[in-house]
Amino acid sequence: MERVFVIRYSEIGLKGKNREFFEKKLIDNILKIVRPAAVNKRYGRIIVRIGRNDPNALEERLKYVMGIQNYSLGYALAHDIDEVKKVSLELAKLEVEKGYKTFKVSAQRGYKDFPLNSIELNREIGGYIYENIPGLKVDVHNPEFEIGIDVREKEIFVFSGKKYLSGGLPVGVSGRALLLLSGGIDSPVAGWYAMRRGLELQTLTFLSPPMTTEKSVQKILDLGRVLARYLPNGLRMWIVPLTEVQMYIKENAPDEYSLILQRRSMMRIANMIARRVKAKAIITGENLGQVASQTLTNMAAIEDASSLLVLRPLIGFDKIETTNKAKEIGTFEISIQPYIDSCVAFAPKKPATKSDINEIRKVEEKLDELSDLEYQAFKKRESYRIENA
Ligand code: ATP
Ligand code: MG
């Protein structure tokens, strides 16, 4: 008898080669993130073998695997019907302790030479549980819990209880993207949602040394450690010093445009890095209307500087939803630390909220040292690697 997790994923819309690719990635990610004894594929399900590992530690790491719809705890048993009865009864007792009063047994016989077919198994095991737990009733249409039985050629899986996870797609199936990671609350959450759609992330943060200190770097790396839990191959983080670009803009462009111009510089540098690492999109934590940088016209003026697709996973979110998600994934406490990403001294007193793109381009054209300073900043990039731990 061996403990296992029975994993279910949503395969809706996944057919043929796509489905194979999805399953392969999911299994690979489970091996790297959960680090179990072994993983086996069954039709429409994945069996994670706990082996000698601590089941609680493995279960804790399961929630970092994007693409899992739900899972059950269970056992892999020999072809021994008495053993199946005994374990099924124990699992049913655990469910009854939670207050559930109705159940059914759902057996599947993948191995056709087993003497009992699925209907007979349902009856046999269901009857045994019913007889041994007073007050518990069978409800085949709407049971409060199910005991699952899956008969395979070499073993029988018995499981119960469903715990729901984030669903989505396995990290990596959608390719790679570059997350613009600030020290704020929003961008780490945006990164989480991007990963849930199967994107593998790298991050890029602009700092303003020496006004920003080592504490800001540490804060960004702490955020990276949270994101890296979901990334089977760990996280590559980029940090670029933007101070000289910011100073140049501050001194040479109208104050009201400095914010947009800085953001446009960030976008161009982000494009340089993204191209190098073969990222196909840029992700931001932008959301409509919260601040001057996030009016529709300003967002368009910023995006105009990017030739790569810019995705904004939080566009439909309320601040409260974003904050709750940040708390749930564990980035909130890090984000509210006071260490800033970019120096406030460079923020305009009265930023334009409606920037005309032609006007912005005209102003930018006159900043003849700008592209060189951007390239110098790009060359000063530092890189950190965070392992999946
Ligand atoms: P956040 O909470 O993510 O900081 P915000 O509400 O502060 O967002 P903005 O300051 O307008 O909003 O930033 C919008 C987005 O631009 C951020 O979510 C992030 O993706 C990107 N960004 C802003 N500043 C930086 C920075 N210093 N380094 C990298 N990306 C940044
Ligand atoms: Mg911010």
Short mmCIF file of C-alpha atoms and ligand atoms in Angstrom, two decimals:
data_model
loop_
_atom_site.label_atom_id
_atom_site.label_comp_id
_atom_site.label_asym_id
_atom_site.label_seq_id
_atom_site.Cartn_x
_atom_site.Cartn_y
_atom_site.Cartn_z
CA MET A 1 0.00 0.00 0.00
CA GLU A 2 1.35 3.36 -1.05
CA ARG A 3 0.00 6.88 -0.64
CA VAL A 4 -0.60 8.86 -3.82
CA PHE A 5 -2.20 12.04 -5.08
CA VAL A 6 -4.66 11.61 -7.91
CA ILE A 7 -4.46 14.76 -10.03
CA ARG A 8 -7.14 16.01 -12.42
CA TYR A 9 -6.68 18.71 -14.98
CA SER A 10 -9.09 20.45 -17.21
CA GLU A 11 -8.60 19.12 -20.69
CA ILE A 12 -11.49 21.02 -22.25
CA GLY A 13 -10.46 22.17 -25.68
CA LEU A 14 -7.30 20.14 -25.60
CA LYS A 15 -7.06 17.53 -28.28
CA GLY A 16 -4.47 15.44 -30.06
CA LYS A 17 -0.97 16.88 -30.04
CA ASN A 18 -1.93 19.84 -27.86
CA ARG A 19 -3.15 17.57 -25.18
CA GLU A 20 -0.01 15.46 -25.26
CA PHE A 21 2.07 18.60 -24.98
CA PHE A 22 -0.01 19.84 -22.05
CA GLU A 23 0.22 16.51 -20.20
CA LYS A 24 3.93 16.18 -20.78
CA LYS A 25 4.56 19.68 -19.48
CA LEU A 26 2.30 19.15 -16.48
CA ILE A 27 4.10 15.95 -15.53
CA ASP A 28 7.49 17.56 -16.01
CA ASN A 29 6.46 20.54 -13.86
CA ILE A 30 5.12 18.28 -11.10
CA LEU A 31 8.42 16.38 -11.06
CA LYS A 32 10.41 19.60 -10.78
CA ILE A 33 8.18 21.55 -8.38
CA VAL A 34 6.65 18.85 -6.16
CA ARG A 35 9.62 16.46 -6.37
CA PRO A 36 7.68 13.23 -5.61
CA ALA A 37 8.96 9.66 -5.90
CA ALA A 38 7.39 9.27 -9.34
CA VAL A 39 4.59 10.48 -11.59
CA ASN A 40 2.46 8.28 -13.85
CA LYS A 41 -0.01 9.21 -16.50
CA ARG A 42 -3.40 7.53 -16.54
CA TYR A 43 -6.09 8.36 -19.05
CA GLY A 44 -7.28 11.83 -18.05
CA ARG A 45 -5.49 11.71 -14.71
CA ILE A 46 -2.04 11.89 -13.23
CA ILE A 47 -0.86 9.80 -10.31
CA VAL A 48 1.76 11.37 -8.06
CA ARG A 49 3.58 8.81 -5.95
CA ILE A 50 4.63 10.07 -2.56
CA GLY A 51 7.10 7.30 -1.84
CA ARG A 52 9.21 7.99 1.23
CA ASN A 53 8.55 11.74 1.09
CA ASP A 54 6.55 13.72 3.62
CA PRO A 55 3.02 13.88 2.15
CA ASN A 56 2.33 17.27 3.75
CA ALA A 57 5.40 18.84 2.19
CA LEU A 58 4.43 17.47 -1.21
CA GLU A 59 0.84 18.61 -0.84
CA GLU A 60 2.06 22.10 0.06
CA ARG A 61 4.09 22.25 -3.17
CA LEU A 62 1.26 20.92 -5.34
CA LYS A 63 -0.43 24.30 -5.15
CA TYR A 64 2.49 25.84 -7.00
CA VAL A 65 1.79 23.74 -10.07
CA MET A 66 -0.33 25.67 -12.55
CA GLY A 67 -2.66 23.53 -14.61
CA ILE A 68 -4.07 21.32 -11.84
CA GLN A 69 -7.84 21.57 -11.47
CA ASN A 70 -8.19 19.44 -8.36
CA TYR A 71 -6.67 16.46 -6.61
CA SER A 72 -7.50 13.71 -4.16
CA LEU A 73 -5.43 11.90 -1.59
CA GLY A 74 -5.47 8.20 -2.09
CA TYR A 75 -3.71 4.85 -2.02
CA ALA A 76 -2.28 2.47 -4.57
CA LEU A 77 -3.18 -1.08 -3.58
CA ALA A 78 -2.58 -4.60 -4.86
CA HIS A 79 -5.39 -6.50 -6.58
CA ASP A 80 -6.91 -7.50 -3.26
CA ILE A 81 -10.60 -6.75 -2.85
CA ASP A 82 -10.48 -7.04 0.96
CA GLU A 83 -7.74 -4.47 1.08
CA VAL A 84 -9.77 -2.20 -1.22
CA LYS A 85 -12.76 -2.52 1.12
CA LYS A 86 -10.70 -1.77 4.20
CA VAL A 87 -9.06 1.33 2.73
CA SER A 88 -12.33 2.58 1.20
CA LEU A 89 -13.98 2.33 4.60
CA GLU A 90 -11.14 4.25 6.28
CA LEU A 91 -11.36 7.02 3.66
CA ALA A 92 -15.16 7.15 4.04
CA LYS A 93 -14.80 7.49 7.83
CA LEU A 94 -12.53 10.50 7.33
CA GLU A 95 -15.19 12.13 5.12
CA VAL A 96 -17.94 11.35 7.64
CA GLU A 97 -15.85 13.06 10.32
CA LYS A 98 -16.11 16.22 8.22
CA GLY A 99 -19.90 15.99 8.60
CA TYR A 100 -20.83 14.43 5.26
CA LYS A 101 -23.85 12.12 5.29
CA THR A 102 -24.31 10.87 1.72
CA PHE A 103 -21.87 9.16 -0.62
CA LYS A 104 -21.38 7.03 -3.66
CA VAL A 105 -18.62 4.82 -5.00
CA SER A 106 -17.38 5.57 -8.51
CA ALA A 107 -15.38 2.66 -9.82
CA GLN A 108 -13.55 2.49 -13.13
CA ARG A 109 -12.18 -0.73 -14.50
CA GLY A 110 -9.38 0.12 -16.87
CA TYR A 111 -8.04 -3.43 -16.58
CA LYS A 112 -10.73 -5.61 -18.08
CA ASP A 113 -9.44 -8.93 -16.68
CA PHE A 114 -10.25 -7.92 -13.14
CA PRO A 115 -13.10 -10.24 -11.97
CA LEU A 116 -15.51 -7.48 -10.92
CA ASN A 117 -16.72 -4.87 -13.40
CA SER A 118 -17.37 -1.28 -12.38
CA ILE A 119 -21.03 -1.78 -11.49
CA GLU A 120 -20.18 -4.80 -9.34
CA LEU A 121 -17.38 -2.89 -7.66
CA ASN A 122 -19.69 0.04 -6.88
CA ARG A 123 -22.18 -2.34 -5.32
CA GLU A 124 -19.63 -4.42 -3.40
CA ILE A 125 -17.62 -1.55 -1.95
CA GLY A 126 -20.62 0.77 -1.51
CA GLY A 127 -22.48 -1.97 0.37
CA TYR A 128 -19.51 -2.61 2.62
CA ILE A 129 -19.17 1.07 3.56
CA TYR A 130 -22.93 1.41 4.04
CA GLU A 131 -23.03 -1.56 6.42
CA ASN A 132 -20.12 -0.31 8.49
CA ILE A 133 -20.99 3.35 8.98
CA PRO A 134 -24.34 3.79 10.66
CA GLY A 135 -26.40 6.70 9.36
CA LEU A 136 -24.44 7.12 6.13
CA LYS A 137 -26.64 6.98 3.02
CA VAL A 138 -26.00 6.33 -0.64
CA ASP A 139 -26.91 9.11 -3.07
CA VAL A 140 -25.90 8.31 -6.62
CA HIS A 141 -27.04 11.65 -8.07
CA ASN A 142 -25.77 14.24 -5.65
CA PRO A 143 -23.48 12.66 -3.04
CA GLU A 144 -21.64 14.79 -0.51
CA PHE A 145 -18.53 12.72 -1.09
CA GLU A 146 -17.28 10.08 -3.47
CA ILE A 147 -14.96 7.16 -3.04
CA GLY A 148 -13.10 6.71 -6.31
CA ILE A 149 -11.76 3.32 -7.38
CA ASP A 150 -9.60 2.90 -10.41
CA VAL A 151 -8.58 -0.63 -11.34
CA ARG A 152 -5.39 -0.83 -13.38
CA GLU A 153 -3.41 -3.78 -14.62
CA LYS A 154 -0.91 -3.81 -11.77
CA GLU A 155 -2.71 -1.98 -8.99
CA ILE A 156 -5.91 -0.40 -7.77
CA PHE A 157 -6.18 3.26 -6.77
CA VAL A 158 -8.62 4.21 -4.04
CA PHE A 159 -9.20 7.88 -3.27
CA SER A 160 -11.63 10.39 -1.86
CA GLY A 161 -12.10 14.09 -1.27
CA LYS A 162 -11.36 16.79 -3.82
CA LYS A 163 -9.24 19.82 -3.19
CA TYR A 164 -9.36 22.54 -5.78
CA LEU A 165 -6.30 24.40 -7.04
CA SER A 166 -5.76 27.26 -9.47
CA GLY A 167 -6.39 25.40 -12.72
CA GLY A 168 -5.04 27.17 -15.78
CA LEU A 169 -2.28 25.85 -17.99
CA PRO A 170 1.10 24.34 -17.07
CA VAL A 171 3.86 26.94 -16.98
CA GLY A 172 5.77 26.87 -20.24
CA VAL A 173 3.04 25.77 -22.66
CA SER A 174 2.37 29.37 -23.71
CA GLY A 175 6.00 30.38 -24.12
CA ARG A 176 8.01 33.04 -22.31
CA ALA A 177 7.19 36.59 -21.26
CA LEU A 178 9.02 39.40 -19.49
CA LEU A 179 7.25 40.79 -16.41
CA LEU A 180 7.90 44.43 -15.53
CA LEU A 181 8.22 43.91 -11.80
CA SER A 182 8.05 47.00 -9.62
CA GLY A 183 8.09 46.93 -5.84
CA GLY A 184 4.33 47.58 -5.77
CA ILE A 185 1.38 45.33 -5.05
CA ASP A 186 0.11 44.92 -8.60
CA SER A 187 2.90 43.63 -10.78
CA PRO A 188 3.65 40.42 -8.81
CA VAL A 189 -0.05 39.57 -9.00
CA ALA A 190 -0.04 40.27 -12.74
CA GLY A 191 2.88 37.85 -12.97
CA TRP A 192 0.90 35.17 -11.14
CA TYR A 193 -1.98 35.45 -13.60
CA ALA A 194 0.40 35.37 -16.54
CA MET A 195 1.93 32.15 -15.19
CA ARG A 196 -1.54 30.69 -14.74
CA ARG A 197 -2.05 31.03 -18.47
CA GLY A 198 1.03 28.92 -19.06
CA LEU A 199 3.60 31.68 -19.45
CA GLU A 200 7.11 31.14 -18.22
CA LEU A 201 8.39 34.40 -16.72
CA GLN A 202 11.53 36.39 -16.43
CA THR A 203 11.34 39.72 -14.59
CA LEU A 204 12.78 43.17 -15.18
CA THR A 205 12.99 45.90 -12.56
CA PHE A 206 14.24 49.47 -12.99
CA LEU A 207 15.90 51.02 -9.96
CA SER A 208 17.39 54.47 -9.37
CA PRO A 209 20.69 53.98 -7.56
CA PRO A 210 22.08 55.49 -5.43
CA MET A 211 18.68 56.84 -4.29
CA THR A 212 17.40 53.29 -4.18
CA THR A 213 19.53 51.06 -2.00
CA GLU A 214 20.39 47.42 -1.48
CA LYS A 215 17.11 47.12 0.46
CA SER A 216 15.18 47.71 -2.74
CA VAL A 217 17.18 45.00 -4.47
CA GLN A 218 16.48 42.61 -1.60
CA LYS A 219 12.78 43.42 -1.74
CA ILE A 220 12.63 42.64 -5.46
CA LEU A 221 14.53 39.39 -4.94
CA ASP A 222 12.08 38.46 -2.17
CA LEU A 223 9.20 38.97 -4.60
CA GLY A 224 11.09 36.85 -7.10
CA ARG A 225 11.40 34.03 -4.59
CA VAL A 226 7.61 33.87 -4.35
CA LEU A 227 7.16 33.85 -8.14
CA ALA A 228 9.91 31.25 -8.55
CA ARG A 229 7.86 28.69 -6.61
CA TYR A 230 5.61 28.39 -9.64
CA LEU A 231 8.43 28.20 -12.16
CA PRO A 232 9.78 24.68 -12.68
CA ASN A 233 13.09 25.97 -13.99
CA GLY A 234 13.42 28.85 -11.55
CA LEU A 235 13.38 32.56 -12.27
CA ARG A 236 15.81 34.81 -14.11
CA MET A 237 15.56 38.39 -12.79
CA TRP A 238 16.97 41.49 -14.45
CA ILE A 239 17.69 44.77 -12.72
CA VAL A 240 18.51 47.88 -14.74
CA PRO A 241 19.69 51.20 -13.29
CA LEU A 242 17.53 53.92 -14.81
CA THR A 243 18.94 56.94 -12.95
CA GLU A 244 20.83 58.51 -15.84
CA VAL A 245 17.91 58.17 -18.23
CA GLN A 246 15.61 59.66 -15.62
CA MET A 247 17.93 62.59 -14.89
CA TYR A 248 18.33 63.36 -18.55
CA ILE A 249 14.57 63.38 -19.13
CA LYS A 250 13.98 65.47 -16.02
CA GLU A 251 16.48 68.08 -17.18
CA ASN A 252 15.61 68.16 -20.86
CA ALA A 253 11.87 67.57 -21.30
CA PRO A 254 8.72 69.36 -20.10
CA ASP A 255 7.96 68.22 -16.57
CA GLU A 256 4.40 67.08 -17.34
CA TYR A 257 5.69 64.56 -19.90
CA SER A 258 8.55 63.17 -17.85
CA LEU A 259 6.54 60.26 -16.49
CA ILE A 260 5.41 59.07 -19.92
CA LEU A 261 8.90 59.56 -21.33
CA GLN A 262 10.46 57.53 -18.53
CA ARG A 263 7.94 54.77 -19.10
CA ARG A 264 8.66 54.80 -22.82
CA SER A 265 12.36 54.39 -22.05
CA MET A 266 11.50 51.49 -19.75
CA MET A 267 9.53 49.89 -22.59
CA ARG A 268 12.38 50.21 -25.07
CA ILE A 269 14.88 48.71 -22.63
CA ALA A 270 12.37 45.97 -21.80
CA ASN A 271 12.14 45.22 -25.53
CA MET A 272 15.93 44.89 -25.74
CA ILE A 273 16.00 42.39 -22.90
CA ALA A 274 12.91 40.53 -24.06
CA ARG A 275 14.41 40.03 -27.49
CA ARG A 276 17.62 38.67 -26.01
CA VAL A 277 15.87 36.12 -23.87
CA LYS A 278 13.28 35.28 -26.56
CA ALA A 279 10.32 36.54 -24.55
CA LYS A 280 7.32 37.06 -26.80
CA ALA A 281 5.38 39.54 -24.66
CA ILE A 282 5.76 42.10 -21.90
CA ILE A 283 3.54 41.85 -18.84
CA THR A 284 2.67 44.82 -16.63
CA GLY A 285 0.55 45.35 -13.52
CA GLU A 286 -1.28 48.21 -15.19
CA ASN A 287 -4.92 48.72 -14.48
CA LEU A 288 -7.24 51.40 -15.78
CA GLY A 289 -7.62 54.75 -14.14
CA GLN A 290 -5.84 54.43 -10.82
CA VAL A 291 -3.06 56.90 -11.48
CA ALA A 292 -1.89 59.36 -14.12
CA SER A 293 0.24 56.74 -15.83
CA GLN A 294 -2.83 54.56 -16.27
CA THR A 295 -5.29 56.57 -18.28
CA LEU A 296 -6.12 55.05 -21.63
CA THR A 297 -4.27 57.71 -23.61
CA ASN A 298 -1.17 57.46 -21.42
CA MET A 299 -1.14 53.69 -21.55
CA ALA A 300 -1.35 53.90 -25.32
CA ALA A 301 1.50 56.43 -25.37
CA ILE A 302 3.64 54.06 -23.27
CA GLU A 303 2.77 51.01 -25.34
CA ASP A 304 3.66 52.94 -28.49
CA ALA A 305 7.33 52.52 -27.46
CA SER A 306 7.05 48.74 -27.46
CA SER A 307 7.19 46.64 -30.58
CA LEU A 308 6.34 43.56 -28.53
CA LEU A 309 2.85 42.69 -27.36
CA VAL A 310 2.07 44.21 -23.94
CA LEU A 311 -0.29 42.18 -21.73
CA ARG A 312 -2.08 43.58 -18.65
CA PRO A 313 -3.63 40.68 -16.73
CA LEU A 314 -5.13 42.99 -14.08
CA ILE A 315 -7.10 45.22 -16.42
CA GLY A 316 -10.47 44.07 -15.07
CA PHE A 317 -9.47 43.95 -11.42
CA ASP A 318 -10.54 46.04 -8.45
CA LYS A 319 -7.77 47.09 -6.10
CA ILE A 320 -9.38 44.92 -3.41
CA GLU A 321 -9.22 41.83 -5.60
CA THR A 322 -5.59 42.49 -6.43
CA THR A 323 -4.75 43.03 -2.78
CA ASN A 324 -6.53 39.85 -1.72
CA LYS A 325 -4.69 37.86 -4.36
CA ALA A 326 -1.39 39.39 -3.25
CA LYS A 327 -2.13 38.25 0.30
CA GLU A 328 -3.10 34.79 -0.86
CA ILE A 329 0.07 34.21 -2.85
CA GLY A 330 2.27 35.87 -0.24
CA THR A 331 3.59 38.94 -2.04
CA PHE A 332 1.54 41.54 -0.16
CA GLU A 333 3.72 41.68 2.96
CA ILE A 334 6.80 42.10 0.78
CA SER A 335 5.23 44.73 -1.49
CA ILE A 336 4.23 46.99 1.39
CA GLN A 337 7.80 47.27 2.64
CA PRO A 338 8.79 50.91 2.20
CA TYR A 339 11.76 50.39 -0.13
CA ILE A 340 10.95 52.13 -3.40
CA ASP A 341 11.62 50.91 -6.93
CA SER A 342 12.15 54.23 -8.63
CA CYS A 343 13.06 57.55 -7.04
CA VAL A 344 10.13 59.89 -6.35
CA ALA A 345 12.40 62.81 -7.15
CA PHE A 346 11.91 61.93 -10.81
CA ALA A 347 8.13 61.97 -10.64
CA PRO A 348 6.55 65.05 -12.23
CA LYS A 349 4.62 67.44 -10.00
CA LYS A 350 1.66 67.47 -12.34
CA PRO A 351 1.85 64.62 -14.83
CA ALA A 352 -0.16 64.92 -18.02
CA THR A 353 -3.16 62.61 -17.95
CA LYS A 354 -3.90 62.96 -21.65
CA SER A 355 -0.71 62.86 -23.64
CA ASP A 356 -1.00 63.38 -27.33
CA ILE A 357 1.19 60.75 -28.92
CA ASN A 358 2.40 63.04 -31.71
CA GLU A 359 3.39 65.66 -29.18
CA ILE A 360 5.25 63.05 -27.11
CA ARG A 361 7.11 61.75 -30.14
CA LYS A 362 8.11 65.27 -31.09
CA VAL A 363 9.46 65.99 -27.62
CA GLU A 364 11.26 62.67 -27.57
CA GLU A 365 12.93 63.27 -30.94
CA LYS A 366 14.68 66.29 -29.50
CA LEU A 367 16.20 64.22 -26.71
CA ASP A 368 19.18 63.19 -28.83
CA GLU A 369 21.15 61.51 -26.06
CA LEU A 370 18.20 59.44 -24.91
CA SER A 371 18.67 56.31 -26.99
CA ASP A 372 22.35 56.15 -26.12
CA LEU A 373 21.57 56.50 -22.41
CA GLU A 374 18.96 53.75 -22.74
CA TYR A 375 21.53 51.50 -24.35
CA GLN A 376 24.05 52.30 -21.59
CA ALA A 377 21.41 51.39 -18.98
CA PHE A 378 20.69 48.14 -20.82
CA LYS A 379 24.40 47.32 -20.79
CA LYS A 380 24.52 47.87 -17.02
CA ARG A 381 21.80 45.28 -16.41
CA GLU A 382 22.41 42.85 -13.60
CA SER A 383 20.99 39.40 -13.51
CA TYR A 384 19.98 37.13 -10.65
CA ARG A 385 18.88 33.54 -10.69
CA ILE A 386 16.32 32.24 -8.22
CA GLU A 387 15.89 28.48 -8.04
CA ASN A 388 12.54 26.81 -7.58
CA ALA A 389 12.74 25.85 -3.89
P1 ATP B 1 2.50 48.34 -9.07
O1 ATP B 1 1.63 48.15 -7.88
O2 ATP B 1 2.72 47.07 -9.86
O3 ATP B 1 3.78 49.05 -8.76
P2 ATP B 1 1.26 50.81 -9.74
O4 ATP B 1 -0.17 50.80 -9.33
O5 ATP B 1 2.28 51.44 -8.86
O6 ATP B 1 1.68 49.30 -10.07
P3 ATP B 1 2.45 52.25 -11.97
O7 ATP B 1 3.45 52.89 -11.10
O8 ATP B 1 1.74 53.08 -12.99
O9 ATP B 1 1.27 51.53 -11.17
O10 ATP B 1 3.14 51.04 -12.71
C1 ATP B 1 2.44 50.31 -13.68
C2 ATP B 1 3.24 49.11 -14.08
O11 ATP B 1 4.47 49.52 -14.71
C3 ATP B 1 3.69 48.26 -12.92
O12 ATP B 1 2.68 47.34 -12.53
C4 ATP B 1 4.89 47.56 -13.50
O13 ATP B 1 4.50 46.48 -14.32
C5 ATP B 1 5.50 48.64 -14.36
N1 ATP B 1 6.53 49.39 -13.59
C6 ATP B 1 6.40 50.55 -12.94
N2 ATP B 1 7.54 50.92 -12.33
C7 ATP B 1 8.45 49.96 -12.60
C8 ATP B 1 9.82 49.74 -12.26
N3 ATP B 1 10.50 50.59 -11.51
N4 ATP B 1 10.41 48.61 -12.71
C9 ATP B 1 9.74 47.72 -13.48
N5 ATP B 1 8.46 47.88 -13.82
C10 ATP B 1 7.80 48.97 -13.40
MG MG B 2 4.27 51.03 -8.49
#
